[in-house]
PDB file of C-alpha atoms in Angstrom:
ATOM      1  CA  MET A   1      78.681 -97.558  43.345  1.00 36.00           C
ATOM      2  CA  ASN A   2      81.440 -99.000  45.799  1.00 36.00           C
ATOM      3  CA  VAL A   3      83.394-101.770  44.457  1.00 42.00           C
ATOM      4  CA  HIS A   4      84.755-102.846  47.926  1.00 42.00           C
ATOM      5  CA  ASN A   5      83.096-105.457  50.007  1.00 41.00           C
ATOM      6  CA  ALA A   6      82.692-105.339  53.954  1.00 39.00           C
ATOM      7  CA  SER A   7      86.125-107.288  54.231  1.00 41.00           C
ATOM      8  CA  GLY A   8      87.676-104.535  52.105  1.00 42.00           C
ATOM      9  CA  ARG A   9      88.390-106.578  48.948  1.00 44.00           C
ATOM     10  CA  ARG A  10      87.713-105.634  45.675  1.00 48.00           C
ATOM     11  CA  ALA A  11      83.841-106.719  44.599  1.00 52.00           C
ATOM     12  CA  ALA A  12      83.476-108.094  40.771  1.00 62.00           C
ATOM     13  CA  LEU A  13      82.757-105.629  38.405  1.00 77.00           C
ATOM     14  CA  PRO A  14      79.491-105.115  36.474  1.00 80.00           C
ATOM     15  CA  ALA A  15      79.437-107.945  33.742  1.00 81.00           C
ATOM     16  CA  ASP A  16      79.079-104.995  30.999  1.00 81.00           C
ATOM     17  CA  LEU A  17      81.963-102.777  32.487  1.00 87.00           C
ATOM     18  CA  ALA A  18      84.242-106.115  32.668  1.00 86.00           C
ATOM     19  CA  ARG A  19      83.505-106.849  29.033  1.00 83.00           C
ATOM     20  CA  VAL A  20      84.545-103.969  27.471  1.00 84.00           C
ATOM     21  CA  LEU A  21      87.242-103.509  29.442  1.00 87.00           C
ATOM     22  CA  ARG A  22      88.895-106.564  28.059  1.00 82.00           C
ATOM     23  CA  THR A  23      87.584-105.576  25.057  1.00 76.00           C
ATOM     24  CA  GLY A  24      87.680-102.006  24.337  1.00 77.00           C
ATOM     25  CA  PRO A  25      87.932 -99.571  22.611  1.00 80.00           C
ATOM     26  CA  PHE A  26      88.991 -97.096  25.119  1.00 87.00           C
ATOM     27  CA  HIS A  27      86.074 -94.446  25.086  1.00 86.00           C
ATOM     28  CA  GLU A  28      83.580 -96.999  25.524  1.00 87.00           C
ATOM     29  CA  ALA A  29      85.425 -98.591  27.976  1.00 90.00           C
ATOM     30  CA  LEU A  30      86.016 -94.933  29.976  1.00 93.00           C
ATOM     31  CA  ARG A  31      82.161 -94.076  29.685  1.00 91.00           C
ATOM     32  CA  ALA A  32      81.041 -97.344  30.980  1.00 92.00           C
ATOM     33  CA  ALA A  33      83.159 -96.942  33.952  1.00 93.00           C
ATOM     34  CA  ILE A  34      82.060 -93.682  34.598  1.00 94.00           C
ATOM     35  CA  THR A  35      78.418 -94.701  34.431  1.00 92.00           C
ATOM     36  CA  ALA A  36      79.069 -97.703  36.387  1.00 91.00           C
ATOM     37  CA  ARG A  37      80.660 -95.241  39.303  1.00 91.00           C
ATOM     38  CA  GLY A  38      77.823 -92.970  39.039  1.00 92.00           C
ATOM     39  CA  LEU A  39      79.881 -89.788  38.680  1.00 92.00           C
ATOM     40  CA  ALA A  40      79.303 -86.582  37.061  1.00 94.00           C
ATOM     41  CA  LEU A  41      82.337 -85.543  34.814  1.00 94.00           C
ATOM     42  CA  SER A  42      82.369 -82.462  37.109  1.00 94.00           C
ATOM     43  CA  ARG A  43      83.144 -84.872  39.978  1.00 94.00           C
ATOM     44  CA  VAL A  44      85.663 -86.757  38.221  1.00 95.00           C
ATOM     45  CA  ARG A  45      87.433 -83.617  36.697  1.00 94.00           C
ATOM     46  CA  HIS A  46      87.590 -82.627  40.759  1.00 94.00           C
ATOM     47  CA  ARG A  47      88.773 -85.966  42.273  1.00 94.00           C
ATOM     48  CA  LEU A  48      91.491 -86.064  39.626  1.00 94.00           C
ATOM     49  CA  ALA A  49      92.211 -82.291  40.570  1.00 94.00           C
ATOM     50  CA  GLU A  50      92.820 -83.751  44.193  1.00 94.00           C
ATOM     51  CA  ARG A  51      95.387 -86.277  43.015  1.00 93.00           C
ATOM     52  CA  GLY A  52      97.008 -83.251  41.485  1.00 93.00           C
ATOM     53  CA  VAL A  53      95.861 -84.029  37.843  1.00 93.00           C
ATOM     54  CA  ARG A  54      93.937 -81.226  35.866  1.00 93.00           C
ATOM     55  CA  VAL A  55      92.117 -82.194  33.265  1.00 93.00           C
ATOM     56  CA  GLY A  56      89.025 -80.233  31.871  1.00 93.00           C
ATOM     57  CA  VAL A  57      85.449 -81.744  31.793  1.00 93.00           C
ATOM     58  CA  THR A  58      85.354 -80.570  28.058  1.00 92.00           C
ATOM     59  CA  THR A  59      88.493 -83.133  27.792  1.00 92.00           C
ATOM     60  CA  LEU A  60      86.790 -85.706  29.861  1.00 94.00           C
ATOM     61  CA  SER A  61      83.858 -85.687  27.411  1.00 91.00           C
ATOM     62  CA  TYR A  62      85.814 -85.796  24.048  1.00 86.00           C
ATOM     63  CA  TRP A  63      87.799 -88.658  25.598  1.00 91.00           C
ATOM     64  CA  GLN A  64      84.440 -90.581  26.268  1.00 89.00           C
ATOM     65  CA  ARG A  65      82.740 -89.804  23.070  1.00 84.00           C
ATOM     66  CA  GLY A  66      85.793 -91.117  21.077  1.00 76.00           C
ATOM     67  CA  GLU A  67      86.522 -87.698  19.385  1.00 72.00           C
ATOM     68  CA  ARG A  68      89.956 -87.517  21.060  1.00 78.00           C
ATOM     69  CA  ARG A  69      91.937 -90.033  22.573  1.00 79.00           C
ATOM     70  CA  PRO A  70      94.747 -89.357  25.059  1.00 86.00           C
ATOM     71  CA  ALA A  71      98.419 -89.544  23.146  1.00 78.00           C
ATOM     72  CA  ARG A  72     100.211 -86.815  24.975  1.00 81.00           C
ATOM     73  CA  ALA A  73     102.390 -88.246  28.224  1.00 83.00           C
ATOM     74  CA  GLU A  74     100.465 -85.978  30.431  1.00 87.00           C
ATOM     75  CA  SER A  75      96.965 -87.365  28.800  1.00 88.00           C
ATOM     76  CA  LEU A  76      98.324 -91.147  29.483  1.00 89.00           C
ATOM     77  CA  ARG A  77      99.603 -89.934  33.156  1.00 91.00           C
ATOM     78  CA  ALA A  78      96.033 -88.603  33.598  1.00 93.00           C
ATOM     79  CA  VAL A  79      94.519 -91.851  32.500  1.00 94.00           C
ATOM     80  CA  GLY A  80      96.242 -93.677  35.217  1.00 94.00           C
ATOM     81  CA  ALA A  81      94.948 -91.440  37.684  1.00 94.00           C
ATOM     82  CA  LEU A  82      91.442 -92.456  35.909  1.00 94.00           C
ATOM     83  CA  GLU A  83      92.130 -95.957  36.928  1.00 93.00           C
ATOM     84  CA  ASP A  84      92.481 -94.927  40.885  1.00 93.00           C
ATOM     85  CA  VAL A  85      89.414 -92.657  40.795  1.00 94.00           C
ATOM     86  CA  LEU A  86      87.269 -95.117  39.063  1.00 93.00           C
ATOM     87  CA  GLU A  87      88.482 -97.535  41.060  1.00 92.00           C
ATOM     88  CA  LEU A  88      89.660 -99.791  38.444  1.00 93.00           C
ATOM     89  CA  ARG A  89      92.706-102.151  38.354  1.00 91.00           C
ATOM     90  CA  ARG A  90      95.960-100.379  37.442  1.00 91.00           C
ATOM     91  CA  GLY A  91      96.207-100.696  33.431  1.00 91.00           C
ATOM     92  CA  ALA A  92      92.643-101.401  33.163  1.00 91.00           C
ATOM     93  CA  LEU A  93      92.192 -98.340  30.509  1.00 92.00           C
ATOM     94  CA  THR A  94      96.060 -97.568  29.891  1.00 90.00           C
ATOM     95  CA  ASP A  95      96.366-101.104  28.175  1.00 87.00           C
ATOM     96  CA  LEU A  96      93.639-100.075  25.657  1.00 85.00           C
ATOM     97  CA  LEU A  97      95.534 -97.177  24.407  1.00 83.00           C
ATOM     98  CA  ARG A  98      98.397 -99.474  23.581  1.00 73.00           C
ATOM     99  CA  PRO A  99      98.558-100.549  19.973  1.00 58.00           C
ATOM    100  CA  THR A 100      98.881-104.283  18.790  1.00 52.00           C
ATOM    101  CA  PRO A 101      99.359-105.436  15.444  1.00 48.00           C
ATOM    102  CA  ASP A 102      95.783-106.843  15.217  1.00 48.00           C
ATOM    103  CA  ALA A 103      93.884-104.604  17.369  1.00 52.00           C
ATOM    104  CA  ALA A 104      90.888-102.813  15.883  1.00 53.00           C
ATOM    105  CA  PRO A 105      91.798 -98.856  16.674  1.00 57.00           C
ATOM    106  CA  SER A 106      89.250 -96.395  18.061  1.00 59.00           C
ATOM    107  CA  ALA A 107      87.557 -94.641  15.132  1.00 62.00           C
ATOM    108  CA  ARG A 108      86.777 -91.086  15.481  1.00 62.00           C
ATOM    109  CA  PRO A 109      83.284 -90.457  13.934  1.00 61.00           C
ATOM    110  CA  TYR A 110      83.184 -88.843  10.761  1.00 60.00           C
ATOM    111  CA  ARG A 111      80.921 -86.114  11.913  1.00 61.00           C
ATOM    112  CA  THR A 112      83.687 -84.588  14.150  1.00 61.00           C
ATOM    113  CA  LEU A 113      86.141 -84.090  11.022  1.00 67.00           C
ATOM    114  CA  LEU A 114      83.824 -83.459   8.092  1.00 66.00           C
ATOM    115  CA  ASP A 115      81.630 -80.656   7.395  1.00 70.00           C
ATOM    116  CA  THR A 116      79.976 -83.178   4.901  1.00 69.00           C
ATOM    117  CA  ALA A 117      79.764 -86.156   7.206  1.00 75.00           C
ATOM    118  CA  ALA A 118      75.881 -86.815   6.376  1.00 82.00           C
ATOM    119  CA  PRO A 119      75.994 -87.173   2.617  1.00 85.00           C
ATOM    120  CA  ILE A 120      79.402 -89.435   3.235  1.00 84.00           C
ATOM    121  CA  ALA A 121      77.323 -91.584   5.854  1.00 83.00           C
ATOM    122  CA  ALA A 122      74.494 -91.767   3.195  1.00 88.00           C
ATOM    123  CA  ILE A 123      76.769 -92.793   0.618  1.00 88.00           C
ATOM    124  CA  LEU A 124      78.568 -95.350   3.028  1.00 82.00           C
ATOM    125  CA  ALA A 125      75.184 -96.840   3.832  1.00 84.00           C
ATOM    126  CA  ASP A 126      74.179 -97.438   0.238  1.00 86.00           C
ATOM    127  CA  LEU A 127      77.442 -99.106  -0.654  1.00 84.00           C
ATOM    128  CA  GLY A 128      76.715-101.032   2.436  1.00 80.00           C
ATOM    129  CA  ALA A 129      80.046-100.097   4.101  1.00 77.00           C
ATOM    130  CA  PRO A 130      81.073-100.897   7.803  1.00 68.00           C
ATOM    131  CA  SER A 131      81.196 -97.670  10.024  1.00 62.00           C
ATOM    132  CA  ASP A 132      84.966 -98.291  10.613  1.00 66.00           C
ATOM    133  CA  GLY A 133      85.705 -99.638   7.180  1.00 77.00           C
ATOM    134  CA  GLY A 134      87.730-102.604   8.443  1.00 84.00           C
ATOM    135  CA  VAL A 135      91.242-101.293   7.669  1.00 89.00           C
ATOM    136  CA  HIS A 136      93.314 -98.402   8.965  1.00 89.00           C
ATOM    137  CA  SER A 137      96.574 -96.445   7.488  1.00 90.00           C
ATOM    138  CA  LEU A 138      99.589 -96.936   8.850  1.00 92.00           C
ATOM    139  CA  CYS A 139     101.487 -94.952   6.378  1.00 95.00           C
ATOM    140  CA  GLN A 140     100.092 -92.181   3.945  1.00 96.00           C
ATOM    141  CA  LEU A 141     101.644 -90.128   1.193  1.00 97.00           C
ATOM    142  CA  GLU A 142      99.630 -87.368  -0.754  1.00 98.00           C
ATOM    143  CA  ARG A 143     100.393 -85.213  -3.310  1.00 98.00           C
ATOM    144  CA  VAL A 144      98.219 -82.700  -4.532  1.00 98.00           C
ATOM    145  CA  THR A 145      98.560 -80.876  -7.653  1.00 98.00           C
ATOM    146  CA  VAL A 146      96.889 -77.269  -7.879  1.00 98.00           C
ATOM    147  CA  GLY A 147      96.716 -76.028 -11.560  1.00 97.00           C
ATOM    148  CA  ARG A 148      97.234 -73.064 -13.466  1.00 95.00           C
ATOM    149  CA  ARG A 149      93.616 -71.686 -12.842  1.00 96.00           C
ATOM    150  CA  ARG A 150      94.717 -72.146  -8.899  1.00 97.00           C
ATOM    151  CA  GLU A 151      92.115 -75.311  -9.057  1.00 98.00           C
ATOM    152  CA  LEU A 152      92.631 -78.566  -7.097  1.00 98.00           C
ATOM    153  CA  LEU A 153      93.541 -80.453 -10.127  1.00 98.00           C
ATOM    154  CA  ARG A 154      94.482 -83.719  -8.596  1.00 98.00           C
ATOM    155  CA  ARG A 155      95.497 -85.615  -5.659  1.00 97.00           C
ATOM    156  CA  ARG A 156      97.806 -88.873  -5.825  1.00 98.00           C
ATOM    157  CA  SER A 157      97.316 -91.064  -2.902  1.00 98.00           C
ATOM    158  CA  GLU A 158      99.793 -94.028  -1.620  1.00 98.00           C
ATOM    159  CA  GLN A 159      98.576 -95.961   1.489  1.00 97.00           C
ATOM    160  CA  LEU A 160      99.817 -98.907   3.479  1.00 96.00           C
ATOM    161  CA  LEU A 161      96.865-100.118   4.871  1.00 94.00           C
ATOM    162  CA  ARG A 162      96.265-103.081   7.911  1.00 91.00           C
ATOM    163  CA  ALA A 163      93.134-105.016   8.711  1.00 89.00           C
ATOM    164  CA  HIS A 164      91.768-104.602  11.780  1.00 84.00           C
ATOM    165  CA  ARG A 165      89.147-107.434  11.392  1.00 79.00           C
ATOM    166  CA  ASP A 166      88.957-110.394   8.967  1.00 80.00           C
ATOM    167  CA  GLY A 167      87.295-110.467   5.421  1.00 86.00           C
ATOM    168  CA  VAL A 168      88.267-106.982   4.434  1.00 90.00           C
ATOM    169  CA  ASP A 169      88.383-106.863   0.239  1.00 93.00           C
ATOM    170  CA  ARG A 170      87.792-102.785  -0.124  1.00 94.00           C
ATOM    171  CA  TYR A 171      89.409 -99.417   1.090  1.00 94.00           C
ATOM    172  CA  LEU A 172      86.598 -96.677   0.574  1.00 93.00           C
ATOM    173  CA  ALA A 173      88.357 -93.333  -0.613  1.00 94.00           C
ATOM    174  CA  ILE A 174      86.608 -90.309   0.186  1.00 92.00           C
ATOM    175  CA  HIS A 175      87.400 -87.030  -1.846  1.00 95.00           C
ATOM    176  CA  VAL A 176      86.117 -83.836  -0.766  1.00 93.00           C
ATOM    177  CA  GLY A 177      86.119 -80.938  -3.227  1.00 95.00           C
ATOM    178  CA  ASP A 178      86.576 -77.506  -3.244  1.00 95.00           C
ATOM    179  CA  PRO A 179      83.201 -75.139  -3.465  1.00 94.00           C
ATOM    180  CA  GLY A 180      81.785 -75.689  -7.119  1.00 95.00           C
ATOM    181  CA  CYS A 181      83.093 -79.382  -7.069  1.00 96.00           C
ATOM    182  CA  ASP A 182      81.397 -81.336  -9.775  1.00 97.00           C
ATOM    183  CA  PRO A 183      81.206 -84.946  -8.305  1.00 96.00           C
ATOM    184  CA  ASP A 184      79.928 -86.317 -12.071  1.00 96.00           C
ATOM    185  CA  ARG A 185      83.465 -85.112 -13.450  1.00 97.00           C
ATOM    186  CA  VAL A 186      85.862 -86.235 -11.115  1.00 97.00           C
ATOM    187  CA  VAL A 187      87.785 -89.347 -12.169  1.00 98.00           C
ATOM    188  CA  VAL A 188      89.093 -91.867  -9.550  1.00 98.00           C
ATOM    189  CA  ARG A 189      91.914 -94.286 -10.821  1.00 98.00           C
ATOM    190  CA  ALA A 190      93.608 -97.156  -9.487  1.00 98.00           C
ATOM    191  CA  ASP A 191      97.456 -97.263  -9.649  1.00 97.00           C
ATOM    192  CA  GLU A 192      98.408-100.013  -7.563  1.00 96.00           C
ATOM    193  CA  ASN A 193      97.669-103.085  -6.178  1.00 97.00           C
ATOM    194  CA  CYS A 194      93.274-102.230  -6.177  1.00 97.00           C
ATOM    195  CA  ARG A 195      90.727-101.604  -8.683  1.00 97.00           C
ATOM    196  CA  VAL A 196      87.811 -99.169  -8.837  1.00 97.00           C
ATOM    197  CA  GLY A 197      84.532-100.608  -7.881  1.00 96.00           C
ATOM    198  CA  HIS A 198      81.217 -98.517  -7.418  1.00 95.00           C
ATOM    199  CA  VAL A 199      81.764 -94.607  -7.252  1.00 96.00           C
ATOM    200  CA  ARG A 200      79.233 -92.354  -5.712  1.00 95.00           C
ATOM    201  CA  GLY A 201      78.933 -88.772  -5.252  1.00 94.00           C
ATOM    202  CA  ASP A 202      77.027 -85.996  -4.051  1.00 94.00           C
ATOM    203  CA  ARG A 203      76.685 -82.863  -5.914  1.00 93.00           C
ATOM    204  CA  ARG A 204      75.464 -80.510  -3.365  1.00 92.00           C
ATOM    205  CA  ALA A 205      78.187 -81.477  -0.982  1.00 91.00           C
ATOM    206  CA  GLY A 206      81.088 -81.539  -3.734  1.00 94.00           C
ATOM    207  CA  VAL A 207      81.819 -85.116  -2.083  1.00 94.00           C
ATOM    208  CA  VAL A 208      82.993 -88.789  -4.049  1.00 96.00           C
ATOM    209  CA  VAL A 209      83.302 -91.868  -2.403  1.00 94.00           C
ATOM    210  CA  ALA A 210      84.992 -94.856  -4.512  1.00 96.00           C
ATOM    211  CA  GLU A 211      85.487 -98.235  -3.632  1.00 95.00           C
ATOM    212  CA  LEU A 212      89.013 -99.602  -4.451  1.00 96.00           C
ATOM    213  CA  LEU A 213      88.485-103.310  -4.406  1.00 96.00           C
ATOM    214  CA  LEU A 214      91.858-105.686  -2.880  1.00 95.00           C
ATOM    215  CA  ASP A 215      92.901-108.712  -5.020  1.00 91.00           C
ATOM    216  CA  ALA A 216      92.252-110.900  -2.061  1.00 91.00           C
ATOM    217  CA  ARG A 217      90.203-110.203   1.317  1.00 91.00           C
ATOM    218  CA  LEU A 218      92.565-109.456   3.942  1.00 90.00           C
ATOM    219  CA  ARG A 219      92.743-111.147   7.522  1.00 86.00           C
ATOM    220  CA  ALA A 220      93.345-109.144  10.760  1.00 82.00           C
ATOM    221  CA  GLY A 221      96.516-107.672  11.019  1.00 85.00           C
ATOM    222  CA  GLU A 222      97.354-108.347   7.336  1.00 90.00           C
ATOM    223  CA  THR A 223      98.505-105.464   5.286  1.00 94.00           C
ATOM    224  CA  ARG A 224      98.414-104.137   1.608  1.00 96.00           C
ATOM    225  CA  LEU A 225     100.050-101.336  -0.038  1.00 97.00           C
ATOM    226  CA  ILE A 226      97.683 -99.652  -2.650  1.00 98.00           C
ATOM    227  CA  GLY A 227      97.917 -96.185  -4.731  1.00 98.00           C
ATOM    228  CA  TYR A 228      94.953 -94.043  -6.278  1.00 98.00           C
ATOM    229  CA  THR A 229      94.543 -91.044  -8.235  1.00 98.00           C
ATOM    230  CA  VAL A 230      91.826 -88.453  -7.872  1.00 98.00           C
ATOM    231  CA  GLU A 231      91.248 -86.135 -11.139  1.00 98.00           C
ATOM    232  CA  ASP A 232      88.955 -83.187 -10.065  1.00 98.00           C
ATOM    233  CA  GLY A 233      90.068 -79.616 -11.759  1.00 97.00           C
ATOM    234  CA  THR A 234      86.024 -78.851 -11.701  1.00 97.00           C
ATOM    235  CA  ALA A 235      86.023 -76.290  -8.875  1.00 97.00           C
ATOM    236  CA  GLY A 236      87.247 -72.763  -8.445  1.00 95.00           C
ATOM    237  CA  GLU A 237      90.096 -71.240  -7.043  1.00 96.00           C
ATOM    238  CA  SER A 238      91.464 -73.632  -3.968  1.00 97.00           C
ATOM    239  CA  ARG A 239      92.868 -72.469  -0.696  1.00 97.00           C
ATOM    240  CA  GLU A 240      93.827 -75.227   1.442  1.00 96.00           C
ATOM    241  CA  TYR A 241      93.963 -78.853   1.167  1.00 97.00           C
ATOM    242  CA  VAL A 242      92.973 -80.722   4.436  1.00 94.00           C
ATOM    243  CA  ARG A 243      92.874 -84.261   5.660  1.00 92.00           C
ATOM    244  CA  GLY A 244      90.914 -85.943   8.812  1.00 87.00           C
ATOM    245  CA  PHE A 245      91.983 -88.689  10.361  1.00 86.00           C
ATOM    246  CA  SER A 246      89.628 -91.307  12.001  1.00 81.00           C
ATOM    247  CA  TYR A 247      92.161 -93.417  13.596  1.00 77.00           C
ATOM    248  CA  PRO A 248      95.621 -92.303  15.082  1.00 76.00           C
ATOM    249  CA  GLY A 249      99.087 -93.677  15.280  1.00 74.00           C
ATOM    250  CA  GLY A 250      99.969 -93.573  11.583  1.00 86.00           C
ATOM    251  CA  GLN A 251     102.690 -91.783   9.249  1.00 93.00           C
ATOM    252  CA  TYR A 252     101.346 -89.011   6.916  1.00 96.00           C
ATOM    253  CA  VAL A 253     103.098 -86.902   4.335  1.00 97.00           C
ATOM    254  CA  LEU A 254     101.406 -84.065   2.538  1.00 98.00           C
ATOM    255  CA  GLN A 255     102.968 -82.409  -0.841  1.00 97.00           C
ATOM    256  CA  VAL A 256     101.028 -79.375  -2.191  1.00 98.00           C
ATOM    257  CA  SER A 257     102.580 -78.337  -5.545  1.00 97.00           C
ATOM    258  CA  PHE A 258     101.749 -75.532  -7.528  1.00 97.00           C
ATOM    259  CA  ASP A 259     102.083 -73.800 -11.087  1.00 95.00           C
ATOM    260  CA  PRO A 260     105.537 -72.623 -10.817  1.00 93.00           C
ATOM    261  CA  ASP A 261     104.499 -69.372 -12.915  1.00 92.00           C
ATOM    262  CA  ASP A 262     101.783 -68.413 -10.506  1.00 94.00           C
ATOM    263  CA  LEU A 263     102.811 -69.282  -7.019  1.00 95.00           C
ATOM    264  CA  PRO A 264     100.897 -68.417  -3.685  1.00 96.00           C
ATOM    265  CA  VAL A 265     102.726 -65.656  -1.510  1.00 95.00           C
ATOM    266  CA  ARG A 266     102.278 -67.568   1.601  1.00 96.00           C
ATOM    267  CA  CYS A 267     101.775 -71.243   2.983  1.00 97.00           C
ATOM    268  CA  HIS A 268     100.768 -72.700   6.451  1.00 97.00           C
ATOM    269  CA  ARG A 269     100.857 -76.126   7.980  1.00 96.00           C
ATOM    270  CA  PHE A 270      97.460 -76.096  10.639  1.00 94.00           C
ATOM    271  CA  ALA A 271      95.845 -78.382  12.440  1.00 92.00           C
ATOM    272  CA  ARG A 272      92.092 -78.618  13.626  1.00 87.00           C
ATOM    273  CA  SER A 273      90.698 -80.215  16.518  1.00 81.00           C
ATOM    274  CA  SER A 274      87.094 -80.596  14.848  1.00 79.00           C
ATOM    275  CA  ALA A 275      85.618 -79.514  11.640  1.00 79.00           C
ATOM    276  CA  GLY A 276      84.446 -76.118  11.461  1.00 77.00           C
ATOM    277  CA  ALA A 277      87.159 -75.343  14.484  1.00 79.00           C
ATOM    278  CA  PRO A 278      89.687 -72.540  14.026  1.00 83.00           C
ATOM    279  CA  PRO A 279      92.857 -73.455  12.467  1.00 83.00           C
ATOM    280  CA  GLY A 280      95.588 -73.880  15.420  1.00 83.00           C
ATOM    281  CA  ASP A 281      99.367 -74.848  15.627  1.00 86.00           C
ATOM    282  CA  ARG A 282      99.811 -72.691  12.527  1.00 92.00           C
ATOM    283  CA  ARG A 283     103.353 -72.781  10.957  1.00 95.00           C
ATOM    284  CA  GLU A 284     104.756 -70.988   8.142  1.00 96.00           C
ATOM    285  CA  LEU A 285     106.422 -73.418   5.253  1.00 96.00           C
ATOM    286  CA  VAL A 286     108.687 -71.724   2.683  1.00 92.00           C
ATOM    287  CA  LEU A 287     108.276 -72.295  -0.828  1.00 90.00           C
ATOM    288  CA  ASP A 288     111.640 -73.852  -1.998  1.00 74.00           C
ATOM    289  CA  GLY A 289     112.616 -71.621  -5.484  1.00 70.00           C
ATOM    290  CA  ARG A 290     113.757 -74.295  -7.153  1.00 82.00           C
ATOM    291  CA  TYR A 291     110.895 -76.883  -6.887  1.00 87.00           C
ATOM    292  CA  PRO A 292     106.993 -75.217  -6.547  1.00 95.00           C
ATOM    293  CA  SER A 293     105.913 -77.131  -3.703  1.00 96.00           C
ATOM    294  CA  VAL A 294     105.469 -77.264   0.226  1.00 97.00           C
ATOM    295  CA  HIS A 295     104.816 -80.267   2.418  1.00 96.00           C
ATOM    296  CA  LEU A 296     104.247 -81.313   5.938  1.00 96.00           C
ATOM    297  CA  ALA A 297     105.265 -84.649   7.616  1.00 95.00           C
ATOM    298  CA  GLU A 298     103.871 -86.349  10.812  1.00 93.00           C
ATOM    299  CA  GLU A 299     105.542 -89.074  12.090  1.00 90.00           C
ATOM    300  CA  ARG A 300     102.372 -90.224  14.272  1.00 86.00           C
ATOM    301  CA  VAL A 301      99.329 -88.468  13.679  1.00 86.00           C
ATOM    302  CA  ARG A 302      96.713 -87.919  16.091  1.00 76.00           C
ATOM    303  CA  ASP A 303      92.736 -88.503  15.472  1.00 67.00           C
ATOM    304  CA  THR A 304      92.480 -84.997  14.380  1.00 81.00           C
ATOM    305  CA  ILE A 305      92.508 -82.857  11.472  1.00 88.00           C
ATOM    306  CA  LEU A 306      95.976 -81.760   9.485  1.00 93.00           C
ATOM    307  CA  GLY A 307      96.289 -79.472   6.392  1.00 95.00           C
ATOM    308  CA  ILE A 308      98.358 -76.850   4.223  1.00 97.00           C
ATOM    309  CA  SER A 309      96.568 -73.613   3.299  1.00 97.00           C
ATOM    310  CA  TRP A 310      98.206 -71.024   1.186  1.00 97.00           C
ATOM    311  CA  GLU A 311      97.328 -67.420   0.118  1.00 97.00           C
ATOM    312  CA  TRP A 312      97.177 -66.068  -3.277  1.00 97.00           C
ATOM    313  CA  ALA A 313      98.244 -62.361  -4.639  1.00 94.00           C
ATOM    314  CA  PRO A 314      95.182 -60.541  -5.365  1.00 88.00           C
ATOM    315  CA  THR A 315      95.926 -59.965  -9.514  1.00 67.00           C
ATOM    316  CA  ARG A 316      95.597 -62.616 -11.720  1.00 56.00           C
ATOM    317  CA  ARG A 317      96.193 -63.430 -15.024  1.00 51.00           C
ATOM    318  CA  THR A 318      93.283 -62.796 -17.545  1.00 42.00           C
ATOM    319  CA  ASN A 319      94.334 -65.040 -20.084  1.00 45.00           C
ATOM    320  CA  LEU A 320      93.137 -68.499 -18.426  1.00 49.00           C
ATOM    321  CA  SER A 321      90.732 -70.766 -19.858  1.00 47.00           C
ATOM    322  CA  PRO A 322      87.118 -71.342 -18.325  1.00 45.00           C
ATOM    323  CA  PRO A 323      86.891 -74.082 -15.742  1.00 48.00           C
ATOM    324  CA  GLY A 324      86.751 -77.442 -17.037  1.00 48.00           C
ATOM    325  CA  GLY A 325      87.165 -81.254 -16.483  1.00 43.00           C
ATOM    326  CA  PRO A 326      89.272 -84.048 -16.967  1.00 42.00           C
ATOM    327  CA  GLY A 327      85.853 -85.563 -18.583  1.00 40.00           C
ATOM    328  CA  ARG A 328      83.357 -88.179 -17.402  1.00 35.00           C
ATOM    329  CA  ARG A 329      84.204 -91.316 -15.857  1.00 33.00           C
TER     330      ARG A 329
END
């Protein structure tokens, strides 16, 4: 499609494309612009290369499906070149990547972040939850405790939430246990500025979804600090803890603490691009002899998966009690 008329002036954009360029999200606008121009991704890649910008077809596909979001400087330069290739005004796509306090960020689908996405989606539907949740995290601190049986004993989470639409009155906390997790014996406790509503679990997937009800409905742009704890301790030996991020941009701190009498021999921080992908960006974390814990800190997370993994010594103490749980809800 040629967007210039015979006089060389830019013709009006198709109505659907003009609308999504105003409202976003970025991935829908990019997909609509590529469709409107009738270009295959290979042609888009070729035209970018002619401008000295190298972006793979796979990356372009991720961007237009919302599975990744341009964030680094070189990616943002590529988006500027895309505006030229797709014959859009300067800033048409780049502006959609700039966060504003009240703007609804683009959510990455659960299926790209979790192997257990299908049962979680079913639980969310049962709870009548909107697909985007209505809130995103500006800052999150998680403290994970590994017990004396090397099990994931509990995790405590504190989050500063911001609503990106009016009327939000709850946050949905998702807990994915280790293999063998028994959702019936997992306990969710509200610690600060919220209360526990409905709790649903899927025994085969080992997942729990809990409603954390807020004290008032939030308007778009309003924030709320909440805290909650998940008591697990129902599965076997734990070897990693991961957190998937549907929304980019927030701060994240994860601390994993171990029993001082049974420390892992090695710990690593890692990232994954999607569920099932091999870990990348691995960095060793050193256990401090004074404190039996390690941590990672991200000032601005991408819509990705972050985690800490650890390796146990092959020998085990033999006087440990059998697996149990903290009790039923």
